[in-house]
Coordinates of C-alpha atoms and ligand atoms in Angstrom, one line a residue:
X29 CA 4.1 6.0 20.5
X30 CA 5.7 3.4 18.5
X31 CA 2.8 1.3 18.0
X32 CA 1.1 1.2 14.7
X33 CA -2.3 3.5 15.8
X34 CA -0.2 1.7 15.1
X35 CA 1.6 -20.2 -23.9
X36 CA 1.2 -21.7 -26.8
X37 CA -1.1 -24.5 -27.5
X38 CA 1.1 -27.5 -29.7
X39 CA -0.4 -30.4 -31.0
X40 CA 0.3 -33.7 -29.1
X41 CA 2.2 -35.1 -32.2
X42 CA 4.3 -31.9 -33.0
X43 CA 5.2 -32.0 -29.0
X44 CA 6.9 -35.2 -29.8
X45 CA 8.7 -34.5 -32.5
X46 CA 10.1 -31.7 -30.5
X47 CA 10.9 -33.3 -27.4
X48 CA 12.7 -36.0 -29.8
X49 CA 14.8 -33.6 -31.3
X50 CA 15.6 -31.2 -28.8
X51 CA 17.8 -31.7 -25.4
X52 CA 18.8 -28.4 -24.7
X53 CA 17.1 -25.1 -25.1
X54 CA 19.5 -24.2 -28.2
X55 CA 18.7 -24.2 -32.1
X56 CA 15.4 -23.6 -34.1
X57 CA 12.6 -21.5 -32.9
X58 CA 11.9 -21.5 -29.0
X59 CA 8.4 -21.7 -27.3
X60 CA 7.6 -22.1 -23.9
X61 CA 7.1 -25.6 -24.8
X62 CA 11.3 -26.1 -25.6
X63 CA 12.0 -26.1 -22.2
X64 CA 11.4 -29.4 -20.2
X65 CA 8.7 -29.4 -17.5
X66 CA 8.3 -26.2 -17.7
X67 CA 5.2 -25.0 -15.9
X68 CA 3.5 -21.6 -14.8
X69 CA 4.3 -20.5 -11.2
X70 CA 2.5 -20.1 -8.7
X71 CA 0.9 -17.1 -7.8
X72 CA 2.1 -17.1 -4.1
X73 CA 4.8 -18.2 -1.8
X74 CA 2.6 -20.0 0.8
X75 CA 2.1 -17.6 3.5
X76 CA -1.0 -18.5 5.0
X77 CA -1.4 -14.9 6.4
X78 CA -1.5 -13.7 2.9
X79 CA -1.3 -16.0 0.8
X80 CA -1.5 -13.4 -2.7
X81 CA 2.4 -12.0 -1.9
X82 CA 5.3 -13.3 -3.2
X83 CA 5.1 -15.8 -6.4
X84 CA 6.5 -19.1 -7.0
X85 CA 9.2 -20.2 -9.4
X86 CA 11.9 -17.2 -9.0
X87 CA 14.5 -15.7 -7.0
X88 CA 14.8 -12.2 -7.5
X89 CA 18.3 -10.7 -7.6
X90 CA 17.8 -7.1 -8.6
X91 CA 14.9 -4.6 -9.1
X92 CA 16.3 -1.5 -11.5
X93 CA 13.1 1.0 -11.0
X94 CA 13.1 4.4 -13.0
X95 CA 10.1 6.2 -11.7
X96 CA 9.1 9.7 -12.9
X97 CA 6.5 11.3 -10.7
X98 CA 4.5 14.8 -11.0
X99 CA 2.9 15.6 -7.7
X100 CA 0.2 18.2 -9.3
X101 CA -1.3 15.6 -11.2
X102 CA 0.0 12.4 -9.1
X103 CA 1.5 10.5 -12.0
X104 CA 3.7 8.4 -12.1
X105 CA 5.4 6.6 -14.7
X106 CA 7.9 3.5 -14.3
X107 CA 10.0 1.1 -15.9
X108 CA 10.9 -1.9 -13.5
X109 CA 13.9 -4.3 -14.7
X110 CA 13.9 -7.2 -12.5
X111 CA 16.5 -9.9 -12.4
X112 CA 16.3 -13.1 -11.3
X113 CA 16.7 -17.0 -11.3
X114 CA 14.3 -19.7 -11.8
X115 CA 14.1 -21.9 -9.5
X116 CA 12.1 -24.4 -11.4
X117 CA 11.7 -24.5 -15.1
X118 CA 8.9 -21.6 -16.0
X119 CA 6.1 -21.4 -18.7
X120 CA 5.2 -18.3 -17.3
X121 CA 5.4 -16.3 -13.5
X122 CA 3.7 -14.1 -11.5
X123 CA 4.4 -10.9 -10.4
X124 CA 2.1 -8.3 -7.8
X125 CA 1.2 -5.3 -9.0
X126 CA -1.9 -3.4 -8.2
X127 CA -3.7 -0.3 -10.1
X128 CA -1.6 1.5 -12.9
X129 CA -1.2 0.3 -16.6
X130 CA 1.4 -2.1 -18.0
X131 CA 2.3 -0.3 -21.2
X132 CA 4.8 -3.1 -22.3
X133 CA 6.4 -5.9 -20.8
X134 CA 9.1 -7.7 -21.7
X135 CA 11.4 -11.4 -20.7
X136 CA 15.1 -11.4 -21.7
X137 CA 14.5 -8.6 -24.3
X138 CA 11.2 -10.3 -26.2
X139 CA 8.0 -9.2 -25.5
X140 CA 6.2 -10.8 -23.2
X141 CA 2.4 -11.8 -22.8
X142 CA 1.0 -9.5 -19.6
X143 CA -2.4 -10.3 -18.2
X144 CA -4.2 -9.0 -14.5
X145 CA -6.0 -10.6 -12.3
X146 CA -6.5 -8.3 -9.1
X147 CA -3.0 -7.8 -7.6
X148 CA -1.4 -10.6 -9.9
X149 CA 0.1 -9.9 -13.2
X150 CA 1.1 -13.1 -15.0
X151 CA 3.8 -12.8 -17.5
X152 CA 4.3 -15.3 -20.3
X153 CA 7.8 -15.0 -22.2
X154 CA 8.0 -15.9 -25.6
X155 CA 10.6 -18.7 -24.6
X156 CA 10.1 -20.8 -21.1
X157 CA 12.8 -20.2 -18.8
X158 CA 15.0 -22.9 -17.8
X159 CA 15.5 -24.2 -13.7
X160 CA 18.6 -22.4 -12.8
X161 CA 18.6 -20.0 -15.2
X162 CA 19.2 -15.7 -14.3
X163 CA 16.8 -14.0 -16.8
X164 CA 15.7 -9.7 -16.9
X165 CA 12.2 -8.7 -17.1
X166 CA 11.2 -5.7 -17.9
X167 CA 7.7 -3.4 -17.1
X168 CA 6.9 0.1 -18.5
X169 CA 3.8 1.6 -16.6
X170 CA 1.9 4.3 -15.7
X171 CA -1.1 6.0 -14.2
X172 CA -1.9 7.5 -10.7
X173 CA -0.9 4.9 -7.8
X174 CA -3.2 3.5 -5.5
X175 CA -3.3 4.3 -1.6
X176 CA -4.2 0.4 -0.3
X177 CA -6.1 -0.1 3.0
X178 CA -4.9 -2.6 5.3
X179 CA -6.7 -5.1 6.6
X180 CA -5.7 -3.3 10.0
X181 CA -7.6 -0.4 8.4
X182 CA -4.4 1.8 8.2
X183 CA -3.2 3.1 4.6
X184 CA 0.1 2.3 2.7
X185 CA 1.2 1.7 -0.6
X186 CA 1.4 4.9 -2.5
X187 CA 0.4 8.5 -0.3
X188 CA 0.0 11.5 -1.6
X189 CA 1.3 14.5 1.1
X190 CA 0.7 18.3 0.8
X191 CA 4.0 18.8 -1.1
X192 CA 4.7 15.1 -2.9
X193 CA 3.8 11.9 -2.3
X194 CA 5.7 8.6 -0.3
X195 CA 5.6 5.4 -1.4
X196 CA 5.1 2.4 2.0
X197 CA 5.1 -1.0 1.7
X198 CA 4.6 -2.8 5.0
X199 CA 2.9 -4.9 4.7
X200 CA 1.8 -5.2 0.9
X201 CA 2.1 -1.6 -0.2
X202 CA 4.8 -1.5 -2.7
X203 CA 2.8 -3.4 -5.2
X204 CA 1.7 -0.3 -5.6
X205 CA 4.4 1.3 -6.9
X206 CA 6.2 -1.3 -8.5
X207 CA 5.7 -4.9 -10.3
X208 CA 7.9 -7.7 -7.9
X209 CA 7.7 -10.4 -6.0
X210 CA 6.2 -8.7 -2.7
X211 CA 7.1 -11.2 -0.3
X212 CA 9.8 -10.7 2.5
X213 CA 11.6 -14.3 2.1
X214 CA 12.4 -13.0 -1.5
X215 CA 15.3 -10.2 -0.6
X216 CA 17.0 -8.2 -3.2
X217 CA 19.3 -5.3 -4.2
X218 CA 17.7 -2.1 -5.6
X219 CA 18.3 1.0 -7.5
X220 CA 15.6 3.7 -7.5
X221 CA 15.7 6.5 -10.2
X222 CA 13.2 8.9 -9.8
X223 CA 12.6 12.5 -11.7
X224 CA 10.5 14.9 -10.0
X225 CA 9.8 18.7 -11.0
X226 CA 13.1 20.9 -10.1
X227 CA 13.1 22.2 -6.5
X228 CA 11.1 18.6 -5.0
X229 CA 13.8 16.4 -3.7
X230 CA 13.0 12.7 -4.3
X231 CA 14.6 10.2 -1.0
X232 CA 14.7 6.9 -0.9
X233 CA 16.9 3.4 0.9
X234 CA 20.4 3.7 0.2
X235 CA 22.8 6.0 -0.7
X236 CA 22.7 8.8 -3.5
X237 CA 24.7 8.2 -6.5
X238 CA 23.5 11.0 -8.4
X239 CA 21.7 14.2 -8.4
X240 CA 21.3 15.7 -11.8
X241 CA 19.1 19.1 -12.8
X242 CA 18.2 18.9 -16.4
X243 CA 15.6 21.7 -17.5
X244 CA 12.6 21.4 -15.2
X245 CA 13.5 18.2 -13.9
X246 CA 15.8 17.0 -11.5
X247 CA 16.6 13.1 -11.7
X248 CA 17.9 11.3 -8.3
X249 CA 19.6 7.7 -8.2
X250 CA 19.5 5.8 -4.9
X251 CA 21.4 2.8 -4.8
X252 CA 21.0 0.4 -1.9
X253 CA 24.4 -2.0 -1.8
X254 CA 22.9 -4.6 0.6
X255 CA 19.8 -6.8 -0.3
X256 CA 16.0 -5.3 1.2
X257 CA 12.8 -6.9 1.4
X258 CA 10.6 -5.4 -0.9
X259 CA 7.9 -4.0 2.1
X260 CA 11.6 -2.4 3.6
X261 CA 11.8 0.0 -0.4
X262 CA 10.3 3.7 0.0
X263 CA 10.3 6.7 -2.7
X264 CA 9.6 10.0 -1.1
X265 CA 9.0 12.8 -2.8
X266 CA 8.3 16.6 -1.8
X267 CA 10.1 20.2 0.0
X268 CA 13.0 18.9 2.1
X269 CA 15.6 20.5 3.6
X270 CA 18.3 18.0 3.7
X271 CA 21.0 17.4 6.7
X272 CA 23.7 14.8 6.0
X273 CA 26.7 14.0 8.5
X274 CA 29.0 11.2 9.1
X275 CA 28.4 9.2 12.5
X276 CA 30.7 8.0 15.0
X277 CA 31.3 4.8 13.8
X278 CA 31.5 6.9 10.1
X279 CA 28.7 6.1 8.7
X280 CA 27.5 8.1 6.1
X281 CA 23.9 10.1 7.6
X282 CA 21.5 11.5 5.1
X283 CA 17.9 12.9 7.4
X284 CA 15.6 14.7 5.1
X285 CA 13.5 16.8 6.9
X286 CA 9.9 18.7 5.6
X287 CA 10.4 22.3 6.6
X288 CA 6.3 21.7 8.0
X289 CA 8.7 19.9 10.7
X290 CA 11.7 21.5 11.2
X291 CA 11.1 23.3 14.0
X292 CA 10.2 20.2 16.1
X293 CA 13.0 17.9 14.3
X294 CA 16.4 20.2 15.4
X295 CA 17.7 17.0 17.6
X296 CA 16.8 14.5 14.9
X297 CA 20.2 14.0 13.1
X298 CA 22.0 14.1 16.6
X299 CA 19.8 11.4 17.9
X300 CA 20.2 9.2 15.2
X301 CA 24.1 9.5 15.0
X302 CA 23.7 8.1 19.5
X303 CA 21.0 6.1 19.3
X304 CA 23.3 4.1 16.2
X305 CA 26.3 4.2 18.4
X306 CA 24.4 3.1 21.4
X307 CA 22.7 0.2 19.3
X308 CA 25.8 -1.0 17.6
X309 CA 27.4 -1.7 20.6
X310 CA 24.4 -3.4 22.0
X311 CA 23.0 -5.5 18.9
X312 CA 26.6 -5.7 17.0
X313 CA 27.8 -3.7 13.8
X314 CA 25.3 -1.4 11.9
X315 CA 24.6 -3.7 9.1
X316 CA 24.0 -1.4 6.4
X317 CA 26.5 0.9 4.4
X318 CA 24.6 4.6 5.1
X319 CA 21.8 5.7 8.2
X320 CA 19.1 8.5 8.4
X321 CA 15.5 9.3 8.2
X322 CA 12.9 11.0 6.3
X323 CA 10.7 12.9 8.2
X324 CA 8.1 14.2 6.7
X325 CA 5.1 16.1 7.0
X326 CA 1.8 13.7 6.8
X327 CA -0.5 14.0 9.9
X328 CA -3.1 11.3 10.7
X329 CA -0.9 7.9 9.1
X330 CA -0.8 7.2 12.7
X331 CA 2.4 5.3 12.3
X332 CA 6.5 5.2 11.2
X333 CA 8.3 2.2 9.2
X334 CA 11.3 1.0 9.6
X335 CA 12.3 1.7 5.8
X336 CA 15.9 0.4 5.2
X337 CA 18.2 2.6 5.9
X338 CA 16.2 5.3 6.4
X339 CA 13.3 5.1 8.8
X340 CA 10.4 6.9 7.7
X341 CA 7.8 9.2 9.9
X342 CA 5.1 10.7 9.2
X343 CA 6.1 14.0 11.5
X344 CA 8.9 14.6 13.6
X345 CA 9.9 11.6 16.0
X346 CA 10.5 11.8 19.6
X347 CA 14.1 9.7 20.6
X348 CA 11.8 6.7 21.7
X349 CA 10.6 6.3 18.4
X350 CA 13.6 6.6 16.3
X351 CA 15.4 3.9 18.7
X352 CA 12.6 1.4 17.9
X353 CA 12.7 2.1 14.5
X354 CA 16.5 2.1 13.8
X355 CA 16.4 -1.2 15.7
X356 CA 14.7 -2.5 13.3
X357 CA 17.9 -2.2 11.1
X358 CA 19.1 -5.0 13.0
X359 CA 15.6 -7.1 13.7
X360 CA 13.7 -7.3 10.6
X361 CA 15.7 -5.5 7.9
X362 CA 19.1 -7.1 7.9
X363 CA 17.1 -10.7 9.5
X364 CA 13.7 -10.6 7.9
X365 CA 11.6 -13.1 9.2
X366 CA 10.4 -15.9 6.1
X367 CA 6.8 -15.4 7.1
X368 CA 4.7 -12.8 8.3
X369 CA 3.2 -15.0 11.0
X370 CA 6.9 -14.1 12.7
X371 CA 6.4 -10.2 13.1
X372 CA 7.4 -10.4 16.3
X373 CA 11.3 -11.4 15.8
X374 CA 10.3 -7.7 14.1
X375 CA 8.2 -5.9 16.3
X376 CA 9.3 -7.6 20.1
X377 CA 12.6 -7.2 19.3
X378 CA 12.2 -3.5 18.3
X379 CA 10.1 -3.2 21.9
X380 CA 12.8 -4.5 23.6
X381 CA 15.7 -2.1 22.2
X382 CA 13.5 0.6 23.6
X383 CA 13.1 -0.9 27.3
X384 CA 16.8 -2.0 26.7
X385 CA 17.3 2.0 26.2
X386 CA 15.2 3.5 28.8
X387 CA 16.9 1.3 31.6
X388 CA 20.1 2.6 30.0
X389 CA 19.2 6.4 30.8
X390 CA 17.4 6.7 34.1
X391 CA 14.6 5.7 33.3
X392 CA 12.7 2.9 34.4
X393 CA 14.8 -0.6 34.6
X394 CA 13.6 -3.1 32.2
X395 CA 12.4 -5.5 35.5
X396 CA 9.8 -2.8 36.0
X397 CA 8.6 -2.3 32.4
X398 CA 7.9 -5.9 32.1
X399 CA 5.8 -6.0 35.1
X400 CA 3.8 -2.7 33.6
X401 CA 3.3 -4.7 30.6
X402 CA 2.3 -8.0 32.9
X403 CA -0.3 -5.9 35.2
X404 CA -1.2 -3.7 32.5
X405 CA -0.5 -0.4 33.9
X406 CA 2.0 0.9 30.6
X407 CA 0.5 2.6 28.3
X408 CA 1.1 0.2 25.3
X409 CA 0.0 -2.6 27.0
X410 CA -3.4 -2.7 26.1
X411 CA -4.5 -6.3 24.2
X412 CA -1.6 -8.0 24.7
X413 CA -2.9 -11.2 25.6
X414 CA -5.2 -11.4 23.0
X415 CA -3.1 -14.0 21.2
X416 CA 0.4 -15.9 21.3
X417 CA 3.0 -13.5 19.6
X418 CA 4.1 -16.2 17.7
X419 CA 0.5 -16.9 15.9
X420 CA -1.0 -13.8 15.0
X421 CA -4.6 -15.2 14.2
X422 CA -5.1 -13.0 10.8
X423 CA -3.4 -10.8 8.4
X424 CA -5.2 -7.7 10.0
X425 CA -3.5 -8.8 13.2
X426 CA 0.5 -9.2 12.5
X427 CA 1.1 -5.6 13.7
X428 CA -1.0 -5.6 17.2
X429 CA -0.1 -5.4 20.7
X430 CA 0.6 -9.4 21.4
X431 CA 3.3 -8.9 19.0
X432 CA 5.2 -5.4 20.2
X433 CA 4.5 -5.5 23.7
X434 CA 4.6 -9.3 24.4
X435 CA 6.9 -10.3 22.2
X436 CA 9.3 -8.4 24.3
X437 CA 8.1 -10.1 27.3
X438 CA 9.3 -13.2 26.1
X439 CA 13.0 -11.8 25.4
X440 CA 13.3 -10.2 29.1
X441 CA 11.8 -13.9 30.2
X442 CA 14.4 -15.1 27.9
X443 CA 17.3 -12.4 29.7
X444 CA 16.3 -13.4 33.3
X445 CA 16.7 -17.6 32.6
X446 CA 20.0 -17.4 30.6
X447 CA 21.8 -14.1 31.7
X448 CA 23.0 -11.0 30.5
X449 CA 26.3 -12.5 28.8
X450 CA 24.6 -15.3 27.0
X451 CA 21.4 -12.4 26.0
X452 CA 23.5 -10.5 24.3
X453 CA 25.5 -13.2 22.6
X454 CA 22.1 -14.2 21.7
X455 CA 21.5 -11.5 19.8
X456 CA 24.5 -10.2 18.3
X457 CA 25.2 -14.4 16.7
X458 CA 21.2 -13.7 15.6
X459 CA 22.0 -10.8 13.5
X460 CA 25.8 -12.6 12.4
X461 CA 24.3 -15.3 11.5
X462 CA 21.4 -14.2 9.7
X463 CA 22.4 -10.6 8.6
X464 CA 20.6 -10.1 4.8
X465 CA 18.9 -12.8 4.7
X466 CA 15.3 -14.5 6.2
X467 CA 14.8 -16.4 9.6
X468 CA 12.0 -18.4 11.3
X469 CA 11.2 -18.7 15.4
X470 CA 12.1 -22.0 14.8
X471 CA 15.9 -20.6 14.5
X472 CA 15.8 -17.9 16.8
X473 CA 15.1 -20.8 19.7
X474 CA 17.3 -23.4 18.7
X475 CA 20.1 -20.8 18.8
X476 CA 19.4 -19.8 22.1
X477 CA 19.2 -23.2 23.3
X478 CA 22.8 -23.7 21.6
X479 CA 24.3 -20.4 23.4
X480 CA 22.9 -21.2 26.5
X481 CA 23.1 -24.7 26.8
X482 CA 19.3 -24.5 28.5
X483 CA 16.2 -26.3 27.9
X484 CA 13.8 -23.6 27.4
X485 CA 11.0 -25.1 25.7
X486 CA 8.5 -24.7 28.6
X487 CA 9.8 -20.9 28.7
X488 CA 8.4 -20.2 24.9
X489 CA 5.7 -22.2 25.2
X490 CA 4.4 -20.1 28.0
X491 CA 5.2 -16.8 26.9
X492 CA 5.6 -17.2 23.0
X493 CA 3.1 -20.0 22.3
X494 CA 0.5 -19.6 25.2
X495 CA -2.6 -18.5 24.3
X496 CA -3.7 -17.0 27.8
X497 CA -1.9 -15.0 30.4
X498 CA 0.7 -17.0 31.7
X499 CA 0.5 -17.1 36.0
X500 CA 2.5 -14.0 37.9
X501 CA 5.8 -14.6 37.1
Ligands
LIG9 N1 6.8 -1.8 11.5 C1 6.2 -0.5 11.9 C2 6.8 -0.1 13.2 O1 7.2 -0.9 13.9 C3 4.7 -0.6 12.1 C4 4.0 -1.1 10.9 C5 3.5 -0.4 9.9 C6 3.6 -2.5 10.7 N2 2.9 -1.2 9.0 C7 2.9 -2.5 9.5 C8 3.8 -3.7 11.3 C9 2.4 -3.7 8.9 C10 3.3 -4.9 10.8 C11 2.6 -4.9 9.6 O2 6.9 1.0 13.5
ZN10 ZN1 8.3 -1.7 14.8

């Protein structure tokens, strides 16, 4: 069910002269060379799972993306204004990007040098860029966006459906819809424009600031307030009817639904507003300002995403479903983990909301789930020991069973040695402590050491680190 299946060149002499008469980055004409030390960065963060995403040198603060997209002829043209700060002094940076054409590009208003390699575009600014320093750039672009195949096989990044198109970045999909740094340590604040022929609703994370028809065109403006992980950003664009509410708690609710799923999706906004409340007082405040989903109409993706905010599915969800993914809100959107090799603070986490739920209404307790998983008779527990959840062996690995289905084991392990008080307390100081920003395993045991005041290293190293199936519990 819930499973995913599923610069210039200056003489050595004039660079004297230069660094003689220049301290600061001020007066005469600037070059890449003006600014102390300043080197090219690198074209990844370091993640040995993939070690392409995410770029060196920069902190992104904002993406600004004004998308205009035409479903008959799947086109789509973009501007993307990113801001950010250097974190050390930059020659030039890297953004990913894959397929379409950089028309123009541009640093703190100048144009800038743009060159491709594969999924890297490297832009050099006409002036380095200081350490420290907040600067814009700027990509126009267009073309017809790719559809990337995972190395699990499974397809993301940008799909056309029978009425539109969505746009899904986990895990490296979105830089194929936009130029960023597509890395989930690097979180940031977004605002998605996007134009689509009059009578197409375009949906995306946040809330909607504006909704404008001009001509044949209507133009919608998403704003999310609270900063996202760039695999976490989603466009979707085609026929949907729309249902917003307020929940309990008053959150603003905004479900799209395609009308190709209406007639299974009646429950959907309902759910959502319980399974929020229930999950809220289970995992802590709903840590963004606005919930909902987009269910659309796209048979054969074979799996949903936990897009912020607004959970995405391919067809209508069953309850199950929508409480793993609107868990995620908590585990993995508002604490992303810094590296993809800890999926599992993501996907175990999401497992165990839904055994968490099910022992909560009558059905089976969460005691018996675990021993389904152990003796494999549940249904998802196929694989599971194939590998530690805490060391998924390969990129085409970081969503498989050892990290859904396991990964929960080792949180009901965790339950039974430290209680139900200090388990919750667990989680809820987890999320506090961590809410929009990025955390490591590392962390996530050291705090449950603290609140517990228990040793548990031979506990993870069994059930997190172990390679083999630990001995009946
Ligand atoms: N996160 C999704 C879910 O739990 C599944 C998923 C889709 C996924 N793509 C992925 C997980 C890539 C890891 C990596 O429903
Ligand atoms: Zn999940």
């Amino acid at each position: 069910m819930s499973l995913r299946r599923r610069p210039r060149v200056v003489s050595t002499a004039l660079l004297l002269v230069l660094s003689a008469a220049c301290t600061g980055a001020s007066g005469g004409q600037d070059g890449p060379d003006r600014v102390r030390g300043a080197k090219p960065g690198a074209a990844g963060v370091g993640d040995k799972l993939f070690p392409k995403m995410g770029n060196g040198g920069y902190d992104v603060t904002d993406y600004r993306l004004t998308l205009d997209y035409t479903p008959d002829s799947n086109r789509l043209k973009g501007t993307a204004r990113i801001t950010a700060r250097a974190t050390s002094a930059l020659s030039s940076f890297h953004l990913d990007f894959a397929g379409l054409h950089v028309r123009k590009a541009t640093v703190n208003g100048r144009t800038a040098e743009a060159e491709r390699q594969g999924t890297e575009l490297k832009l050099t600014p006409a002036a380095a860029l200081p350490k420290g320093r907040a600067f814009t750039a700027t990509v126009v672009y267009d073309g017809k966006p790719k559809t990337i195949k995972d190395p699990d096989g499974s397809e993301e990044g940008w799909i056309e459906t029978d009425d539109g198109a969505v746009g899904l970045g986990e895990p490296t999909g979105s830089m194929a819809w936009f130029p960023g740094n597509h890395h989930p340590s690097d979180k940031a604040r977004y605002d998605i424009t996007v134009t689509v022929p009059k009578g197409l609703t375009a949906v995306s994370g946040g809330e909607l600031k504006q909704r404008k028809t001009h001509g044949r065109h209507t133009t919608f403006r998403w704003s999310s307030a609270e900063p996202m992980a760039s695999y976490l950003a989603t466009v979707a664009v085609g026929d949907f009817d729309v249902h917003t509410t307020t929940t309990d708690g008053e959150l603003p609710q905004y479900v799209a639904v395609d009308p190709d799923e209406a007639g299974d999706s009646t429950k959907v906004p309902d759910q959502i507003t319980k399974v929020i409340d229930w999950e809220s007082r289970t995992f802590g405040r709903y840590p963004f300002s606005s919930t909902g989903a987009i269910v659309d109409h796209l048979p054969g993706l074979g799996y949903a995403l936990e897009t912020q905010t607004k959970p995405y599915f391919a067809d209508a969800p069953d309850e199950m479903l929508l409480v793993h993914e609107l868990a995620h809100q908590w585990f993995g959107n508002a604490v992303t983990p810094r590296l993809w090799k800890d999926m599992w603070l993501n996907e175990g986490f999401a497992t165990y909301a839904e055994w968490l739920w099910e022992e909560d209404h009558g059905g089976r307790t969460t005691d018996r789930t675990f021993r389904n998983f152990y003796d494999g008779t549940d249904d998802e527990s196929g694989g599971i020991w194939d590998f530690a959840p805490a060391a998924p062996p390969s990129a085409a690995r970081v969503s498989d069973a050892p990290v859904y289905g396991r990964g929960a084991m080792v949180l009901h392990k965790l339950r039974r040695a430290v209680g139900d008080k200090d388990f919750f307390t667990i989680l809820r100081t987890w999320v506090k402590d961590h809410r929009h920003g990025n955390a490591t395993t590392k962390q996530f045991i050291a705090l449950s050491e603290r609140i517990s005041g228990k040793d548990l290293t031979k506990l993870y190293d069994v059930w997190l680190f172990g390679k083999d199936k630990p001995a009946k519990p």
